[in-house]
Amino acid sequence: MASGEEDSTNGSASEAVGKRRCLGLLATAWLTFYNITMTAGWLVLATTCTVVKMYRLVHFYVEKGIHKGLYKSIQKTLKFFQTFILLETVHCSIGIVPTSVLVAGVQGSSRIFMVWLVTHSIKPI
């Protein structure tokens, strides 16, 4: 009887390890996708997107020689990727990254505050 009990507990333990490993692989896959997406987004902001013929940061300044109109040309993309940073707080809260939720929340909220509230309240931007 003792050996039967050991088998059932070991089976449960191995199932739990298997579930954790599966969740670990899923978390790794998600974080890989998230980081590739964020990198691609920042690259779009930093270079010229020839598909839509919209000038971005470096190309805009080189071509125009002035910064006026720069924010308007990157506004939507910048807001999207800065808002996407809220997922970092979610990552911390569900435990797939070992960072404090408070730290990630403060960093993300300060970026969102700057992009959404400050830029809309200051007209010359």
mmCIF file of C-alpha atoms in Angstrom:
data_model
loop_
_atom_site.group_PDB
_atom_site.id
_atom_site.type_symbol
_atom_site.label_atom_id
_atom_site.label_comp_id
_atom_site.label_asym_id
_atom_site.label_seq_id
_atom_site.Cartn_x
_atom_site.Cartn_y
_atom_site.Cartn_z
ATOM 1 C CA MET A 1 0.000 0.000 0.000
ATOM 2 C CA ALA A 2 2.838 2.359 0.803
ATOM 3 C CA SER A 3 4.322 1.922 -2.646
ATOM 4 C CA GLY A 4 0.938 2.703 -4.248
ATOM 5 C CA GLU A 5 0.715 5.926 -2.246
ATOM 6 C CA GLU A 6 4.211 6.910 -3.317
ATOM 7 C CA ASP A 7 3.350 6.289 -6.951
ATOM 8 C CA SER A 8 0.296 8.530 -6.776
ATOM 9 C CA THR A 9 2.167 11.349 -5.044
ATOM 10 C CA ASN A 10 5.088 11.097 -7.431
ATOM 11 C CA GLY A 11 2.654 11.124 -10.331
ATOM 12 C CA SER A 12 1.076 14.327 -9.023
ATOM 13 C CA ALA A 13 4.468 15.899 -8.493
ATOM 14 C CA SER A 14 5.609 15.029 -12.007
ATOM 15 C CA GLU A 15 2.337 16.400 -13.431
ATOM 16 C CA ALA A 16 2.872 19.651 -11.517
ATOM 17 C CA VAL A 17 6.436 19.892 -12.822
ATOM 18 C CA GLY A 18 5.162 19.222 -16.349
ATOM 19 C CA LYS A 19 2.543 21.981 -16.013
ATOM 20 C CA ARG A 20 5.144 24.432 -14.699
ATOM 21 C CA ARG A 21 7.484 23.535 -17.547
ATOM 22 C CA CYS A 22 4.668 24.051 -20.074
ATOM 23 C CA LEU A 23 3.789 27.403 -18.494
ATOM 24 C CA GLY A 24 7.487 28.296 -18.539
ATOM 25 C CA LEU A 25 7.700 27.529 -22.253
ATOM 26 C CA LEU A 26 4.526 29.493 -22.907
ATOM 27 C CA ALA A 27 5.833 32.446 -20.887
ATOM 28 C CA THR A 28 9.155 32.317 -22.737
ATOM 29 C CA ALA A 29 7.401 32.214 -26.099
ATOM 30 C CA TRP A 30 5.161 35.148 -25.132
ATOM 31 C CA LEU A 31 8.071 37.233 -23.810
ATOM 32 C CA THR A 32 10.040 36.505 -26.969
ATOM 33 C CA PHE A 33 7.111 37.655 -29.114
ATOM 34 C CA TYR A 34 6.591 40.726 -26.897
ATOM 35 C CA ASN A 35 10.241 41.778 -27.068
ATOM 36 C CA ILE A 36 10.470 41.243 -30.836
ATOM 37 C CA THR A 37 7.291 43.299 -31.307
ATOM 38 C CA MET A 38 8.561 46.130 -29.109
ATOM 39 C CA THR A 39 11.935 46.138 -30.888
ATOM 40 C CA ALA A 40 10.223 46.237 -34.271
ATOM 41 C CA GLY A 41 8.019 49.099 -33.107
ATOM 42 C CA TRP A 42 10.953 51.183 -31.959
ATOM 43 C CA LEU A 43 12.784 50.431 -35.204
ATOM 44 C CA VAL A 44 9.765 51.678 -37.153
ATOM 45 C CA LEU A 45 9.882 54.867 -35.109
ATOM 46 C CA ALA A 46 13.602 55.288 -35.696
ATOM 47 C CA THR A 47 13.698 54.652 -39.443
ATOM 48 C CA THR A 48 11.731 55.381 -42.577
ATOM 49 C CA CYS A 49 8.691 53.252 -43.228
ATOM 50 C CA THR A 50 8.681 53.159 -47.037
ATOM 51 C CA VAL A 51 5.512 51.066 -47.284
ATOM 52 C CA VAL A 52 3.278 53.916 -46.144
ATOM 53 C CA LYS A 53 5.654 56.678 -47.298
ATOM 54 C CA MET A 54 5.647 58.189 -43.790
ATOM 55 C CA TYR A 55 8.848 59.766 -42.590
ATOM 56 C CA ARG A 56 10.081 58.854 -39.153
ATOM 57 C CA LEU A 57 12.602 60.274 -36.700
ATOM 58 C CA VAL A 58 15.993 60.295 -38.378
ATOM 59 C CA HIS A 59 14.816 60.591 -41.962
ATOM 60 C CA PHE A 60 12.383 63.377 -41.054
ATOM 61 C CA TYR A 61 15.061 65.501 -39.415
ATOM 62 C CA VAL A 62 17.659 64.860 -42.141
ATOM 63 C CA GLU A 63 15.220 65.720 -44.905
ATOM 64 C CA LYS A 64 13.478 68.680 -43.275
ATOM 65 C CA GLY A 65 16.380 70.021 -41.255
ATOM 66 C CA ILE A 66 13.930 71.034 -38.538
ATOM 67 C CA HIS A 67 12.021 69.235 -35.824
ATOM 68 C CA LYS A 68 8.650 70.929 -36.411
ATOM 69 C CA GLY A 69 6.072 68.383 -37.475
ATOM 70 C CA LEU A 70 8.151 65.452 -36.215
ATOM 71 C CA TYR A 71 5.855 64.532 -33.353
ATOM 72 C CA LYS A 72 2.794 64.663 -35.578
ATOM 73 C CA SER A 73 4.404 62.193 -37.975
ATOM 74 C CA ILE A 74 5.191 59.621 -35.255
ATOM 75 C CA GLN A 75 2.391 60.318 -32.789
ATOM 76 C CA LYS A 76 0.176 57.252 -33.352
ATOM 77 C CA THR A 77 3.012 54.731 -33.431
ATOM 78 C CA LEU A 78 4.647 56.260 -30.369
ATOM 79 C CA LYS A 79 1.420 56.215 -28.387
ATOM 80 C CA PHE A 80 0.718 52.609 -29.340
ATOM 81 C CA PHE A 81 4.110 51.282 -28.262
ATOM 82 C CA GLN A 82 4.272 53.423 -25.129
ATOM 83 C CA THR A 83 0.819 52.178 -24.101
ATOM 84 C CA PHE A 84 1.850 48.599 -24.909
ATOM 85 C CA ILE A 85 4.310 48.909 -22.011
ATOM 86 C CA LEU A 86 1.387 48.316 -19.640
ATOM 87 C CA LEU A 87 1.883 44.639 -20.396
ATOM 88 C CA GLU A 88 5.135 44.772 -18.439
ATOM 89 C CA THR A 89 3.097 45.426 -15.298
ATOM 90 C CA VAL A 90 0.907 42.446 -16.167
ATOM 91 C CA HIS A 91 4.009 40.294 -16.680
ATOM 92 C CA CYS A 92 5.187 41.217 -13.172
ATOM 93 C CA SER A 93 1.801 40.707 -11.553
ATOM 94 C CA ILE A 94 1.347 37.186 -12.938
ATOM 95 C CA GLY A 95 4.940 36.289 -12.108
ATOM 96 C CA ILE A 96 6.520 35.604 -15.490
ATOM 97 C CA VAL A 97 9.229 38.204 -14.836
ATOM 98 C CA PRO A 98 10.861 38.665 -11.409
ATOM 99 C CA THR A 99 10.424 42.441 -11.184
ATOM 100 C CA SER A 100 8.369 44.422 -8.732
ATOM 101 C CA VAL A 101 4.877 45.323 -9.938
ATOM 102 C CA LEU A 102 5.303 48.719 -8.293
ATOM 103 C CA VAL A 103 8.504 49.499 -10.195
ATOM 104 C CA ALA A 104 7.058 48.412 -13.540
ATOM 105 C CA GLY A 105 3.811 50.262 -12.821
ATOM 106 C CA VAL A 106 5.543 53.531 -11.967
ATOM 107 C CA GLN A 107 7.775 53.343 -15.030
ATOM 108 C CA GLY A 108 4.914 52.489 -17.375
ATOM 109 C CA SER A 109 2.507 55.038 -15.940
ATOM 110 C CA SER A 110 5.087 57.826 -16.160
ATOM 111 C CA ARG A 111 5.643 57.088 -19.852
ATOM 112 C CA ILE A 112 1.925 56.964 -20.537
ATOM 113 C CA PHE A 113 1.414 60.191 -18.583
ATOM 114 C CA MET A 114 4.031 61.940 -20.732
ATOM 115 C CA VAL A 115 2.780 60.610 -24.059
ATOM 116 C CA TRP A 116 -0.972 60.930 -23.521
ATOM 117 C CA LEU A 117 -1.509 63.804 -21.088
ATOM 118 C CA VAL A 118 1.454 66.137 -21.436
ATOM 119 C CA THR A 119 1.648 66.082 -25.209
ATOM 120 C CA HIS A 120 -2.064 66.854 -25.536
ATOM 121 C CA SER A 121 -1.946 69.728 -23.068
ATOM 122 C CA ILE A 122 1.030 71.489 -24.709
ATOM 123 C CA LYS A 123 -0.006 72.706 -28.162
ATOM 124 C CA PRO A 124 3.508 73.482 -29.595
ATOM 125 C CA ILE A 125 4.389 69.798 -29.349
#
